Amino acid sequence: MKKLFFAIVIVAGMTQFSNAQEQNKFRVGLDLGYAIPDGGGGILFALEPKYNIADNMNIGIRFESAALAKNITGDGLSVESNLSASASYMGTFDYYFNSGTSSPFAPFIGAGVGYSTLANLEVTFEGFTSDVEVDGKFGGLIRAGFEVGKFRVAANYNLIGKTEIEETETKNSYIGISLGFYVGGGKWRN
């Protein structure tokens, strides 16, 4: 317990000396959060290397994996599927609203576009179980949040096309709420 306390104090102290970003610097973010698909839930994990194209803008590549359990409904039918994982690979852009200040608080908005691979579903209905193969889809994301020092809180909406399962459709889009931190990026400049 003492080691954990000291590790938290050291990390919190380091954020006082190194906050946010500087043009022409690289940074890598790591996020962990909760995923909310239509009628279910799950967890998400993301890794995102970025390049700061300006003091208040960056571009990056987001690798995200989400483990989801969701309900499939249609035509009076309701089916539960087991936990399945999907992965997305997206080019991203973020814009920060604190340009010209040295404050460690930085609200942002962002967007991305890319490809999502979707896991095959194991569907159980009236005691029968079957595997359903699901194809990947092109999609996007929109997000908003804030950073304080090297820590990040974000909400994003992952836009992924629907999947047809026999005579029903399942929605693949989901909302993600995440906490994270990043390494590198320099400091906010005036």
GROMACS .gro file of C-alpha atoms in nm:
model
  190
    1MET     CA    1   0.000   0.000   0.000
    2LYS     CA    2   0.285   0.237   0.084
    3LYS     CA    3   0.451   0.170  -0.254
    4LEU     CA    4   0.128   0.252  -0.439
    5PHE     CA    5   0.088   0.575  -0.241
    6PHE     CA    6   0.444   0.685  -0.317
    7ALA     CA    7   0.403   0.598  -0.687
    8ILE     CA    8   0.089   0.816  -0.706
    9VAL     CA    9   0.267   1.105  -0.531
   10ILE     CA   10   0.564   1.082  -0.770
   11VAL     CA   11   0.343   1.072  -1.082
   12ALA     CA   12   0.132   1.364  -0.955
   13GLY     CA   13   0.449   1.562  -0.879
   14MET     CA   14   0.589   1.497  -1.226
   15THR     CA   15   0.278   1.645  -1.390
   16GLN     CA   16   0.356   1.980  -1.226
   17PHE     CA   17   0.674   2.003  -1.431
   18SER     CA   18   0.561   1.859  -1.762
   19ASN     CA   19   0.221   1.951  -1.894
   20ALA     CA   20   0.056   1.927  -2.232
   21GLN     CA   21   0.210   1.980  -2.572
   22GLU     CA   22   0.450   2.173  -2.788
   23GLN     CA   23   0.463   2.200  -3.167
   24ASN     CA   24   0.675   1.940  -3.354
   25LYS     CA   25   0.683   1.699  -3.058
   26PHE     CA   26   0.562   1.339  -3.038
   27ARG     CA   27   0.343   1.201  -2.763
   28VAL     CA   28   0.182   0.865  -2.691
   29GLY     CA   29  -0.149   0.831  -2.509
   30LEU     CA   30  -0.287   0.531  -2.324
   31ASP     CA   31  -0.660   0.517  -2.236
   32LEU     CA   32  -0.875   0.270  -2.044
   33GLY     CA   33  -1.249   0.302  -2.013
   34TYR     CA   34  -1.605   0.180  -2.033
   35ALA     CA   35  -1.775   0.102  -2.366
   36ILE     CA   36  -2.153   0.138  -2.403
   37PRO     CA   37  -2.296  -0.039  -2.709
   38ASP     CA   38  -2.669  -0.055  -2.784
   39GLY     CA   39  -2.817  -0.264  -2.503
   40GLY     CA   40  -2.498  -0.381  -2.332
   41GLY     CA   41  -2.160  -0.282  -2.194
   42GLY     CA   42  -1.791  -0.356  -2.198
   43ILE     CA   43  -1.440  -0.221  -2.156
   44LEU     CA   44  -1.204  -0.046  -2.395
   45PHE     CA   45  -0.830   0.001  -2.420
   46ALA     CA   46  -0.659   0.245  -2.659
   47LEU     CA   47  -0.304   0.331  -2.758
   48GLU     CA   48  -0.256   0.649  -2.962
   49PRO     CA   49   0.078   0.786  -3.087
   50LYS     CA   50   0.044   1.151  -3.197
   51TYR     CA   51   0.243   1.429  -3.360
   52ASN     CA   52   0.178   1.791  -3.253
   53ILE     CA   53   0.134   1.986  -3.578
   54ALA     CA   54   0.076   2.307  -3.378
   55ASP     CA   55   0.069   2.410  -3.011
   56ASN     CA   56  -0.305   2.340  -3.003
   57MET     CA   57  -0.349   2.064  -3.269
   58ASN     CA   58  -0.225   1.712  -3.321
   59ILE     CA   59  -0.271   1.420  -3.557
   60GLY     CA   60  -0.236   1.056  -3.462
   61ILE     CA   61  -0.314   0.692  -3.517
   62ARG     CA   62  -0.551   0.534  -3.264
   63PHE     CA   63  -0.543   0.160  -3.196
   64GLU     CA   64  -0.845   0.068  -2.984
   65SER     CA   65  -0.983  -0.263  -2.867
   66ALA     CA   66  -1.325  -0.295  -2.707
   67ALA     CA   67  -1.467  -0.608  -2.543
   68LEU     CA   68  -1.846  -0.580  -2.569
   69ALA     CA   69  -2.155  -0.775  -2.462
   70LYS     CA   70  -2.465  -0.654  -2.643
   71ASN     CA   71  -2.824  -0.740  -2.721
   72ILE     CA   72  -2.946  -0.806  -3.075
   73THR     CA   73  -3.307  -0.713  -3.149
   74GLY     CA   74  -3.536  -0.708  -3.450
   75ASP     CA   75  -3.882  -0.819  -3.569
   76GLY     CA   76  -4.003  -0.912  -3.219
   77LEU     CA   77  -3.682  -1.107  -3.158
   78SER     CA   78  -3.441  -1.040  -2.871
   79VAL     CA   79  -3.112  -1.230  -2.854
   80GLU     CA   80  -2.815  -1.198  -2.621
   81SER     CA   81  -2.464  -1.240  -2.757
   82ASN     CA   82  -2.156  -1.339  -2.561
   83LEU     CA   83  -1.866  -1.105  -2.498
   84SER     CA   84  -1.686  -1.021  -2.820
   85ALA     CA   85  -1.390  -0.797  -2.898
   86SER     CA   86  -1.356  -0.548  -3.178
   87ALA     CA   87  -1.053  -0.346  -3.280
   88SER     CA   88  -1.027  -0.018  -3.466
   89TYR     CA   89  -0.743   0.157  -3.646
   90MET     CA   90  -0.813   0.527  -3.700
   91GLY     CA   91  -0.633   0.836  -3.815
   92THR     CA   92  -0.724   1.113  -3.567
   93PHE     CA   93  -0.715   1.491  -3.527
   94ASP     CA   94  -0.757   1.685  -3.199
   95TYR     CA   95  -0.802   2.059  -3.146
   96TYR     CA   96  -0.729   2.215  -2.804
   97PHE     CA   97  -0.902   2.533  -2.685
   98ASN     CA   98  -0.626   2.672  -2.462
   99SER     CA   99  -0.390   2.811  -2.727
  100GLY     CA  100  -0.181   3.095  -2.590
  101THR     CA  101  -0.215   3.004  -2.221
  102SER     CA  102   0.011   2.814  -1.987
  103SER     CA  103  -0.275   2.653  -1.793
  104PRO     CA  104  -0.250   2.275  -1.745
  105PHE     CA  105  -0.629   2.248  -1.813
  106ALA     CA  106  -0.693   2.191  -2.184
  107PRO     CA  107  -1.042   2.113  -2.322
  108PHE     CA  108  -1.043   1.953  -2.669
  109ILE     CA  109  -1.256   1.814  -2.949
  110GLY     CA  110  -1.149   1.559  -3.205
  111ALA     CA  111  -1.248   1.330  -3.488
  112GLY     CA  112  -1.112   1.028  -3.668
  113VAL     CA  113  -1.169   0.797  -3.959
  114GLY     CA  114  -1.054   0.440  -4.015
  115TYR     CA  115  -1.137   0.070  -4.015
  116SER     CA  116  -1.291  -0.150  -3.746
  117THR     CA  117  -1.258  -0.526  -3.730
  118LEU     CA  118  -1.553  -0.689  -3.560
  119ALA     CA  119  -1.541  -1.015  -3.370
  120ASN     CA  120  -1.758  -1.307  -3.468
  121LEU     CA  121  -2.066  -1.336  -3.246
  122GLU     CA  122  -2.186  -1.639  -3.055
  123VAL     CA  123  -2.563  -1.599  -3.049
  124THR     CA  124  -2.795  -1.794  -2.817
  125PHE     CA  125  -3.171  -1.801  -2.884
  126GLU     CA  126  -3.424  -2.040  -2.730
  127GLY     CA  127  -3.148  -2.277  -2.618
  128PHE     CA  128  -2.972  -2.293  -2.956
  129THR     CA  129  -2.624  -2.145  -2.999
  130SER     CA  130  -2.469  -2.049  -3.331
  131ASP     CA  131  -2.161  -1.861  -3.445
  132VAL     CA  132  -2.215  -1.564  -3.675
  133GLU     CA  133  -1.922  -1.437  -3.884
  134VAL     CA  134  -1.903  -1.056  -3.893
  135ASP     CA  135  -1.714  -0.850  -4.152
  136GLY     CA  136  -1.510  -0.541  -4.067
  137LYS     CA  137  -1.643  -0.193  -4.146
  138PHE     CA  138  -1.510   0.152  -4.226
  139GLY     CA  139  -1.617   0.412  -3.973
  140GLY     CA  140  -1.521   0.711  -3.769
  141LEU     CA  141  -1.524   0.868  -3.428
  142ILE     CA  142  -1.602   1.201  -3.270
  143ARG     CA  143  -1.478   1.291  -2.925
  144ALA     CA  144  -1.452   1.563  -2.664
  145GLY     CA  145  -1.289   1.594  -2.326
  146PHE     CA  146  -1.014   1.766  -2.137
  147GLU     CA  147  -0.658   1.716  -2.026
  148VAL     CA  148  -0.508   1.827  -1.696
  149GLY     CA  149  -0.131   1.803  -1.702
  150LYS     CA  150  -0.055   1.463  -1.854
  151PHE     CA  151  -0.393   1.309  -1.763
  152ARG     CA  152  -0.690   1.287  -2.000
  153VAL     CA  153  -1.067   1.237  -1.964
  154ALA     CA  154  -1.263   1.180  -2.285
  155ALA     CA  155  -1.599   1.072  -2.422
  156ASN     CA  156  -1.612   0.941  -2.777
  157TYR     CA  157  -1.872   0.804  -3.013
  158ASN     CA  158  -1.744   0.530  -3.242
  159LEU     CA  159  -1.945   0.526  -3.565
  160ILE     CA  160  -1.943   0.173  -3.710
  161GLY     CA  161  -2.194   0.040  -3.964
  162LYS     CA  162  -2.466  -0.212  -3.875
  163THR     CA  163  -2.429  -0.586  -3.927
  164GLU     CA  164  -2.706  -0.800  -4.080
  165ILE     CA  165  -2.771  -1.129  -3.900
  166GLU     CA  166  -3.028  -1.325  -4.099
  167GLU     CA  167  -3.339  -1.102  -4.075
  168THR     CA  168  -3.215  -0.875  -3.796
  169GLU     CA  169  -2.959  -0.597  -3.768
  170THR     CA  170  -2.715  -0.537  -3.488
  171LYS     CA  171  -2.569  -0.194  -3.421
  172ASN     CA  172  -2.191  -0.186  -3.389
  173SER     CA  173  -2.152   0.180  -3.288
  174TYR     CA  174  -2.076   0.251  -2.923
  175ILE     CA  175  -1.998   0.530  -2.679
  176GLY     CA  176  -1.670   0.518  -2.491
  177ILE     CA  177  -1.582   0.701  -2.170
  178SER     CA  178  -1.214   0.682  -2.084
  179LEU     CA  179  -0.942   0.795  -1.847
  180GLY     CA  180  -0.585   0.802  -1.957
  181PHE     CA  181  -0.244   0.963  -1.959
  182TYR     CA  182   0.023   1.035  -2.214
  183VAL     CA  183   0.399   1.051  -2.236
  184GLY     CA  184   0.593   1.320  -2.424
  185GLY     CA  185   0.455   1.620  -2.609
  186GLY     CA  186   0.646   1.904  -2.444
  187LYS     CA  187   0.479   2.191  -2.255
  188TRP     CA  188   0.204   2.438  -2.343
  189ARG     CA  189   0.363   2.756  -2.473
  190ASN     CA  190   0.251   3.121  -2.464
   0.00000   0.00000   0.00000
